[in-house]
């Protein structure tokens, strides 16, 4: 591998070695993902009962012909109950891959969760000895609280949480909705799949209720096809679909990217109202710091597949510590910019995800480097009860504190 540093290509021998190693590892991970396992294997406990989701040391890789792309390399953060957690960072930093890992939607066999835990506090249906849902005297389904480690769940068990307990609002509603089915058919399907014993009439009633909740008159939209709706209306339908199974956590992945500014404001206001009405949590993924400042209670800043800073929204915006977080905030256009002033940009490029360095990934782009930055990757340092940063600038501060 020493000679490889001086050229920009792989030899045939190296390509074959990579393919062989990839095949072996993919076979092992696929077998684990598709295994049949008792519930005890993927039951867990929350480290903090106040959290709805705890992601710990998550590694998600993509096995390619050029090598292993470490898209997410040891991500850890929590989503507290009844809160909005914003995940921010430039494109390719691992925000969406982390959320897709939570939903177990990573495209296999090349994409795999390799290591880590994704603990989720779920309300699952109580089953009788025959595997049928138990109902109380009033006919309501009985639920019990369980903590699942989603990363360890066999893929055929993920239906317990995906769509029912954790719902996702995708970036582009036109590609997320099926063009050959009506809005009503697609909304009804959520209830019919996730609510045992639900009838078509009950499903339609629930769908209409959800459409009203997001500000849509059901009579105008229920029988329509996706192409007949505007972008803002389609995004509202996606939110209604996410809410149909009454989830405890909603993952919103760039929910306003494809919309104009006026509609963006409406969708964000709607999400805030929805959170209060369902008393749930939202994991909001975006590159827009303005959206984060308006919506989030807590902020997670990611760079090159790692969390580099996290804290309350006030701490991240009023007292940013990591040079990358400071650079992100300086890069945002403001009304104070004079006509001739150039917008700040962070110099340099993100390191190659196939061959990540052992030192801090931001070192080559940082204007505050110190000698320790050439050493091992910095650990997470606590600078306040809720504020953490992965930077050598604060290592001594932690030692003295």
mmCIF file of C-alpha atoms in Angstrom, residues 17-309:
data_model
loop_
_atom_site.group_PDB
_atom_site.id
_atom_site.type_symbol
_atom_site.label_atom_id
_atom_site.label_comp_id
_atom_site.label_asym_id
_atom_site.label_seq_id
_atom_site.Cartn_x
_atom_site.Cartn_y
_atom_site.Cartn_z
ATOM 1 C CA UNK A 17 -8.396 -8.020 -3.109
ATOM 2 C CA UNK A 18 -10.990 -5.348 -2.264
ATOM 3 C CA UNK A 19 -13.760 -7.323 -3.988
ATOM 4 C CA UNK A 20 -12.811 -10.509 -2.107
ATOM 5 C CA UNK A 21 -12.733 -8.757 1.271
ATOM 6 C CA UNK A 22 -16.017 -6.971 0.526
ATOM 7 C CA UNK A 23 -17.756 -10.204 -0.485
ATOM 8 C CA UNK A 24 -16.721 -11.948 2.726
ATOM 9 C CA UNK A 25 -17.832 -9.087 4.980
ATOM 10 C CA UNK A 26 -21.119 -8.499 3.118
ATOM 11 C CA UNK A 27 -21.972 -12.206 3.371
ATOM 12 C CA UNK A 28 -21.445 -12.105 7.150
ATOM 13 C CA UNK A 29 -23.496 -8.916 7.642
ATOM 14 C CA UNK A 30 -26.336 -10.069 5.359
ATOM 15 C CA UNK A 31 -26.583 -13.373 7.230
ATOM 16 C CA UNK A 32 -26.848 -11.469 10.529
ATOM 17 C CA UNK A 33 -29.437 -9.057 9.103
ATOM 18 C CA UNK A 34 -31.630 -11.844 7.696
ATOM 19 C CA UNK A 35 -31.375 -14.239 10.640
ATOM 20 C CA UNK A 36 -34.353 -15.524 12.613
ATOM 21 C CA UNK A 37 -33.904 -14.380 16.215
ATOM 22 C CA UNK A 38 -35.980 -14.392 19.414
ATOM 23 C CA UNK A 39 -37.121 -11.010 20.716
ATOM 24 C CA UNK A 40 -34.665 -11.216 23.632
ATOM 25 C CA UNK A 41 -31.753 -10.747 21.198
ATOM 26 C CA UNK A 42 -32.804 -7.230 20.244
ATOM 27 C CA UNK A 43 -34.432 -6.012 23.451
ATOM 28 C CA UNK A 44 -32.394 -3.404 25.319
ATOM 29 C CA UNK A 45 -32.620 -0.646 27.949
ATOM 30 C CA UNK A 46 -32.383 3.124 27.598
ATOM 31 C CA UNK A 47 -29.427 4.733 29.364
ATOM 32 C CA UNK A 48 -31.678 7.720 30.074
ATOM 33 C CA UNK A 49 -35.450 7.057 30.377
ATOM 34 C CA UNK A 50 -36.002 10.665 29.278
ATOM 35 C CA UNK A 51 -34.859 9.800 25.742
ATOM 36 C CA UNK A 52 -36.993 8.359 22.960
ATOM 37 C CA UNK A 53 -33.937 7.476 20.808
ATOM 38 C CA UNK A 54 -30.299 6.808 21.694
ATOM 39 C CA UNK A 55 -27.749 6.353 18.903
ATOM 40 C CA UNK A 56 -24.436 5.046 20.231
ATOM 41 C CA UNK A 57 -21.206 4.475 18.283
ATOM 42 C CA UNK A 58 -23.063 3.857 15.001
ATOM 43 C CA UNK A 59 -20.965 2.738 12.024
ATOM 44 C CA UNK A 60 -22.624 2.482 8.600
ATOM 45 C CA UNK A 61 -20.407 1.566 5.655
ATOM 46 C CA UNK A 62 -20.791 1.140 1.896
ATOM 47 C CA UNK A 63 -18.682 -1.568 0.264
ATOM 48 C CA UNK A 64 -17.519 -0.327 -3.161
ATOM 49 C CA UNK A 65 -14.982 -1.385 -5.785
ATOM 50 C CA UNK A 66 -12.659 1.407 -4.593
ATOM 51 C CA UNK A 67 -12.849 0.332 -0.953
ATOM 52 C CA UNK A 68 -15.060 0.756 2.107
ATOM 53 C CA UNK A 69 -16.800 4.137 2.292
ATOM 54 C CA UNK A 70 -17.220 4.954 5.993
ATOM 55 C CA UNK A 71 -20.280 7.182 5.594
ATOM 56 C CA UNK A 72 -21.045 7.107 9.328
ATOM 57 C CA UNK A 73 -18.063 6.421 11.561
ATOM 58 C CA UNK A 74 -19.015 6.287 15.235
ATOM 59 C CA UNK A 75 -21.994 8.634 15.594
ATOM 60 C CA UNK A 76 -23.543 9.059 19.064
ATOM 61 C CA UNK A 77 -26.422 11.364 20.017
ATOM 62 C CA UNK A 78 -29.811 11.239 21.754
ATOM 63 C CA UNK A 79 -33.311 12.461 20.965
ATOM 64 C CA UNK A 80 -35.093 13.418 24.237
ATOM 65 C CA UNK A 81 -38.847 12.893 24.538
ATOM 66 C CA UNK A 82 -41.121 15.763 23.405
ATOM 67 C CA UNK A 83 -38.260 17.686 21.746
ATOM 68 C CA UNK A 84 -36.906 18.675 18.338
ATOM 69 C CA UNK A 85 -33.309 17.657 17.625
ATOM 70 C CA UNK A 86 -31.739 19.309 14.591
ATOM 71 C CA UNK A 87 -28.888 17.602 12.741
ATOM 72 C CA UNK A 88 -26.853 19.994 10.622
ATOM 73 C CA UNK A 89 -23.805 19.770 8.378
ATOM 74 C CA UNK A 90 -22.759 20.131 4.749
ATOM 75 C CA UNK A 91 -23.798 17.621 2.065
ATOM 76 C CA UNK A 92 -22.184 14.200 2.464
ATOM 77 C CA UNK A 93 -21.505 14.511 6.204
ATOM 78 C CA UNK A 94 -23.653 11.478 7.100
ATOM 79 C CA UNK A 95 -26.881 13.170 8.292
ATOM 80 C CA UNK A 96 -29.234 11.262 6.005
ATOM 81 C CA UNK A 97 -27.310 7.968 6.233
ATOM 82 C CA UNK A 98 -27.687 8.093 10.016
ATOM 83 C CA UNK A 99 -31.454 8.632 9.719
ATOM 84 C CA UNK A 100 -31.764 5.880 7.095
ATOM 85 C CA UNK A 101 -29.882 3.586 9.482
ATOM 86 C CA UNK A 102 -32.473 4.335 12.175
ATOM 87 C CA UNK A 103 -35.219 3.355 9.716
ATOM 88 C CA UNK A 104 -33.170 0.379 8.455
ATOM 89 C CA UNK A 105 -33.485 1.670 4.890
ATOM 90 C CA UNK A 106 -29.794 1.429 3.981
ATOM 91 C CA UNK A 107 -29.632 -0.116 0.504
ATOM 92 C CA UNK A 108 -28.028 -3.543 0.774
ATOM 93 C CA UNK A 109 -26.097 -5.601 0.173
ATOM 94 C CA UNK A 110 -23.413 -2.928 -0.379
ATOM 95 C CA UNK A 111 -24.726 -0.688 2.430
ATOM 96 C CA UNK A 112 -24.532 -2.167 5.926
ATOM 97 C CA UNK A 113 -24.783 -1.199 9.593
ATOM 98 C CA UNK A 114 -21.477 -2.600 10.831
ATOM 99 C CA UNK A 115 -21.412 -1.649 14.505
ATOM 100 C CA UNK A 116 -23.238 0.308 17.204
ATOM 101 C CA UNK A 117 -26.613 0.565 18.909
ATOM 102 C CA UNK A 118 -29.849 2.369 18.006
ATOM 103 C CA UNK A 119 -32.047 2.114 21.089
ATOM 104 C CA UNK A 120 -35.690 3.141 20.669
ATOM 105 C CA UNK A 121 -38.416 3.291 23.299
ATOM 106 C CA UNK A 122 -41.436 1.708 21.653
ATOM 107 C CA UNK A 123 -45.076 1.058 22.549
ATOM 108 C CA UNK A 124 -45.639 -2.386 21.036
ATOM 109 C CA UNK A 125 -48.849 -4.385 20.921
ATOM 110 C CA UNK A 126 -49.327 -7.091 23.554
ATOM 111 C CA UNK A 127 -49.812 -10.481 21.847
ATOM 112 C CA UNK A 128 -51.588 -13.556 23.167
ATOM 113 C CA UNK A 129 -50.288 -17.143 22.981
ATOM 114 C CA UNK A 130 -51.464 -17.388 19.364
ATOM 115 C CA UNK A 131 -49.644 -14.207 18.315
ATOM 116 C CA UNK A 132 -52.838 -12.124 18.027
ATOM 117 C CA UNK A 133 -53.106 -8.596 19.522
ATOM 118 C CA UNK A 134 -54.808 -8.400 22.938
ATOM 119 C CA UNK A 135 -57.710 -5.974 23.431
ATOM 120 C CA UNK A 136 -59.087 -4.520 26.664
ATOM 121 C CA UNK A 137 -62.740 -4.597 27.778
ATOM 122 C CA UNK A 138 -63.533 -1.544 25.628
ATOM 123 C CA UNK A 139 -62.021 -3.162 22.541
ATOM 124 C CA UNK A 140 -58.868 -1.035 22.459
ATOM 125 C CA UNK A 141 -55.527 -2.616 21.581
ATOM 126 C CA UNK A 142 -53.311 -3.145 24.623
ATOM 127 C CA UNK A 143 -49.734 -1.852 24.330
ATOM 128 C CA UNK A 144 -46.625 -2.254 26.470
ATOM 129 C CA UNK A 145 -43.405 -0.246 26.518
ATOM 130 C CA UNK A 146 -40.349 -2.021 25.134
ATOM 131 C CA UNK A 147 -36.874 -0.827 24.187
ATOM 132 C CA UNK A 148 -35.638 -2.222 20.889
ATOM 133 C CA UNK A 149 -32.062 -2.058 19.622
ATOM 134 C CA UNK A 150 -32.927 -1.359 15.989
ATOM 135 C CA UNK A 151 -29.365 -2.062 14.816
ATOM 136 C CA UNK A 152 -29.648 -5.626 16.118
ATOM 137 C CA UNK A 153 -33.174 -6.335 14.874
ATOM 138 C CA UNK A 154 -33.518 -8.883 12.047
ATOM 139 C CA UNK A 155 -34.823 -7.114 8.957
ATOM 140 C CA UNK A 156 -38.089 -9.096 9.057
ATOM 141 C CA UNK A 157 -38.842 -7.655 12.540
ATOM 142 C CA UNK A 158 -38.342 -3.992 11.661
ATOM 143 C CA UNK A 159 -42.075 -3.609 10.899
ATOM 144 C CA UNK A 160 -42.562 -3.345 14.685
ATOM 145 C CA UNK A 161 -41.221 0.225 14.593
ATOM 146 C CA UNK A 162 -40.822 1.417 10.985
ATOM 147 C CA UNK A 163 -43.851 3.395 9.837
ATOM 148 C CA UNK A 164 -45.708 2.720 13.087
ATOM 149 C CA UNK A 165 -43.463 4.008 15.884
ATOM 150 C CA UNK A 166 -40.922 5.889 13.741
ATOM 151 C CA UNK A 167 -42.142 7.689 10.633
ATOM 152 C CA UNK A 168 -40.112 9.527 8.015
ATOM 153 C CA UNK A 169 -40.862 12.600 5.906
ATOM 154 C CA UNK A 170 -38.614 12.411 2.863
ATOM 155 C CA UNK A 171 -36.873 15.206 1.018
ATOM 156 C CA UNK A 172 -38.778 15.052 -2.299
ATOM 157 C CA UNK A 173 -42.480 14.161 -1.961
ATOM 158 C CA UNK A 174 -42.993 13.601 -5.700
ATOM 159 C CA UNK A 175 -40.574 10.665 -5.713
ATOM 160 C CA UNK A 176 -41.881 9.352 -2.364
ATOM 161 C CA UNK A 177 -45.523 9.108 -3.433
ATOM 162 C CA UNK A 178 -46.583 6.381 -5.883
ATOM 163 C CA UNK A 179 -47.885 8.084 -9.066
ATOM 164 C CA UNK A 180 -50.337 5.277 -9.967
ATOM 165 C CA UNK A 181 -52.275 5.291 -6.671
ATOM 166 C CA UNK A 182 -54.543 8.012 -5.311
ATOM 167 C CA UNK A 183 -53.633 9.962 -2.186
ATOM 168 C CA UNK A 184 -56.439 8.184 -0.316
ATOM 169 C CA UNK A 185 -55.222 4.712 -1.274
ATOM 170 C CA UNK A 186 -51.687 5.496 -0.103
ATOM 171 C CA UNK A 187 -52.861 7.016 3.181
ATOM 172 C CA UNK A 188 -55.270 4.134 3.885
ATOM 173 C CA UNK A 189 -52.456 1.636 3.439
ATOM 174 C CA UNK A 190 -50.633 2.967 6.516
ATOM 175 C CA UNK A 191 -53.596 2.225 8.797
ATOM 176 C CA UNK A 192 -54.397 -1.122 7.155
ATOM 177 C CA UNK A 193 -50.803 -2.323 7.624
ATOM 178 C CA UNK A 194 -50.056 -1.032 11.104
ATOM 179 C CA UNK A 195 -53.410 -1.237 12.943
ATOM 180 C CA UNK A 196 -54.512 -4.866 13.482
ATOM 181 C CA UNK A 197 -58.093 -5.532 12.416
ATOM 182 C CA UNK A 198 -58.589 -2.117 10.791
ATOM 183 C CA UNK A 199 -61.335 -1.997 8.139
ATOM 184 C CA UNK A 200 -61.298 0.061 4.939
ATOM 185 C CA UNK A 201 -63.889 2.401 6.427
ATOM 186 C CA UNK A 202 -61.783 2.957 9.542
ATOM 187 C CA UNK A 203 -58.691 3.517 7.384
ATOM 188 C CA UNK A 204 -60.490 6.141 5.284
ATOM 189 C CA UNK A 205 -61.772 7.890 8.398
ATOM 190 C CA UNK A 206 -58.233 8.009 9.835
ATOM 191 C CA UNK A 207 -56.797 9.281 6.524
ATOM 192 C CA UNK A 208 -59.343 12.100 6.341
ATOM 193 C CA UNK A 209 -58.606 13.006 9.966
ATOM 194 C CA UNK A 210 -54.880 13.257 9.194
ATOM 195 C CA UNK A 211 -55.503 15.371 6.088
ATOM 196 C CA UNK A 212 -57.557 17.813 8.165
ATOM 197 C CA UNK A 213 -54.769 17.898 10.758
ATOM 198 C CA UNK A 214 -52.294 19.162 8.127
ATOM 199 C CA UNK A 215 -54.738 21.746 6.774
ATOM 200 C CA UNK A 216 -56.133 19.888 3.751
ATOM 201 C CA UNK A 217 -59.829 19.469 2.883
ATOM 202 C CA UNK A 218 -60.118 15.672 2.386
ATOM 203 C CA UNK A 219 -62.897 15.917 -0.215
ATOM 204 C CA UNK A 220 -60.552 17.848 -2.528
ATOM 205 C CA UNK A 221 -57.517 15.573 -2.208
ATOM 206 C CA UNK A 222 -58.506 12.041 -1.107
ATOM 207 C CA UNK A 223 -59.316 10.860 -4.659
ATOM 208 C CA UNK A 224 -56.560 12.869 -6.392
ATOM 209 C CA UNK A 225 -53.249 11.582 -7.778
ATOM 210 C CA UNK A 226 -49.871 13.036 -6.670
ATOM 211 C CA UNK A 227 -49.245 14.873 -9.966
ATOM 212 C CA UNK A 228 -52.476 16.831 -9.468
ATOM 213 C CA UNK A 229 -51.161 18.491 -6.308
ATOM 214 C CA UNK A 230 -48.661 21.316 -5.791
ATOM 215 C CA UNK A 231 -45.305 20.717 -4.075
ATOM 216 C CA UNK A 232 -46.546 22.174 -0.787
ATOM 217 C CA UNK A 233 -49.697 20.038 -0.858
ATOM 218 C CA UNK A 234 -47.668 16.885 -1.581
ATOM 219 C CA UNK A 235 -45.394 17.630 1.372
ATOM 220 C CA UNK A 236 -48.472 18.082 3.590
ATOM 221 C CA UNK A 237 -49.719 14.685 2.373
ATOM 222 C CA UNK A 238 -46.348 13.155 3.303
ATOM 223 C CA UNK A 239 -46.683 14.636 6.794
ATOM 224 C CA UNK A 240 -50.240 13.260 7.044
ATOM 225 C CA UNK A 241 -48.945 9.845 5.985
ATOM 226 C CA UNK A 242 -46.208 9.986 8.613
ATOM 227 C CA UNK A 243 -48.783 10.821 11.302
ATOM 228 C CA UNK A 244 -51.364 8.197 10.312
ATOM 229 C CA UNK A 245 -49.952 5.469 12.592
ATOM 230 C CA UNK A 246 -49.454 7.936 15.482
ATOM 231 C CA UNK A 247 -45.641 7.594 15.730
ATOM 232 C CA UNK A 248 -43.559 8.536 18.756
ATOM 233 C CA UNK A 249 -40.727 9.885 16.581
ATOM 234 C CA UNK A 250 -40.864 11.687 13.230
ATOM 235 C CA UNK A 251 -37.694 11.930 11.137
ATOM 236 C CA UNK A 252 -37.906 14.909 8.770
ATOM 237 C CA UNK A 253 -35.106 14.689 6.180
ATOM 238 C CA UNK A 254 -34.750 18.098 4.498
ATOM 239 C CA UNK A 255 -38.562 18.527 4.502
ATOM 240 C CA UNK A 256 -38.473 21.998 2.925
ATOM 241 C CA UNK A 257 -35.658 21.691 0.351
ATOM 242 C CA UNK A 258 -37.889 21.308 -2.725
ATOM 243 C CA UNK A 259 -40.299 24.085 -1.693
ATOM 244 C CA UNK A 260 -40.306 27.839 -2.214
ATOM 245 C CA UNK A 261 -39.687 30.148 0.741
ATOM 246 C CA UNK A 262 -43.353 30.920 1.509
ATOM 247 C CA UNK A 263 -44.345 27.243 1.538
ATOM 248 C CA UNK A 264 -41.228 26.403 3.605
ATOM 249 C CA UNK A 265 -42.442 28.684 6.386
ATOM 250 C CA UNK A 266 -45.896 27.062 6.311
ATOM 251 C CA UNK A 267 -44.458 23.521 6.490
ATOM 252 C CA UNK A 268 -42.144 24.418 9.397
ATOM 253 C CA UNK A 269 -45.025 26.034 11.290
ATOM 254 C CA UNK A 270 -47.123 22.938 10.593
ATOM 255 C CA UNK A 271 -44.386 20.618 11.927
ATOM 256 C CA UNK A 272 -44.144 22.681 15.103
ATOM 257 C CA UNK A 273 -47.926 22.502 15.605
ATOM 258 C CA UNK A 274 -47.964 18.766 14.883
ATOM 259 C CA UNK A 275 -45.237 18.109 17.475
ATOM 260 C CA UNK A 276 -47.316 19.814 20.149
ATOM 261 C CA UNK A 277 -50.516 18.013 19.142
ATOM 262 C CA UNK A 278 -49.063 14.485 19.068
ATOM 263 C CA UNK A 279 -46.731 15.141 22.028
ATOM 264 C CA UNK A 280 -43.937 13.357 20.145
ATOM 265 C CA UNK A 281 -40.353 14.066 19.092
ATOM 266 C CA UNK A 282 -38.891 15.235 15.790
ATOM 267 C CA UNK A 283 -35.444 14.518 14.361
ATOM 268 C CA UNK A 284 -34.962 17.346 11.860
ATOM 269 C CA UNK A 285 -32.197 16.916 9.279
ATOM 270 C CA UNK A 286 -31.188 19.971 7.279
ATOM 271 C CA UNK A 287 -28.267 22.066 6.078
ATOM 272 C CA UNK A 288 -30.203 25.279 6.728
ATOM 273 C CA UNK A 289 -29.061 26.880 9.988
ATOM 274 C CA UNK A 290 -32.030 29.255 9.920
ATOM 275 C CA UNK A 291 -34.461 26.317 10.054
ATOM 276 C CA UNK A 292 -32.482 24.775 12.926
ATOM 277 C CA UNK A 293 -32.471 28.045 14.911
ATOM 278 C CA UNK A 294 -36.241 28.382 14.520
ATOM 279 C CA UNK A 295 -37.289 24.771 15.142
ATOM 280 C CA UNK A 296 -34.761 22.867 17.269
ATOM 281 C CA UNK A 297 -34.339 22.448 21.012
ATOM 282 C CA UNK A 298 -31.020 20.609 20.607
ATOM 283 C CA UNK A 299 -28.480 20.673 17.770
ATOM 284 C CA UNK A 300 -26.065 18.017 16.508
ATOM 285 C CA UNK A 301 -23.307 19.180 14.128
ATOM 286 C CA UNK A 302 -21.839 16.477 11.866
ATOM 287 C CA UNK A 303 -18.718 16.474 9.714
ATOM 288 C CA UNK A 304 -17.316 13.627 7.571
ATOM 289 C CA UNK A 305 -19.444 10.955 9.244
ATOM 290 C CA UNK A 306 -18.837 12.031 12.852
ATOM 291 C CA UNK A 307 -20.512 14.260 15.422
ATOM 292 C CA UNK A 308 -18.139 17.153 16.098
ATOM 293 C CA UNK A 309 -20.351 19.257 18.389
#
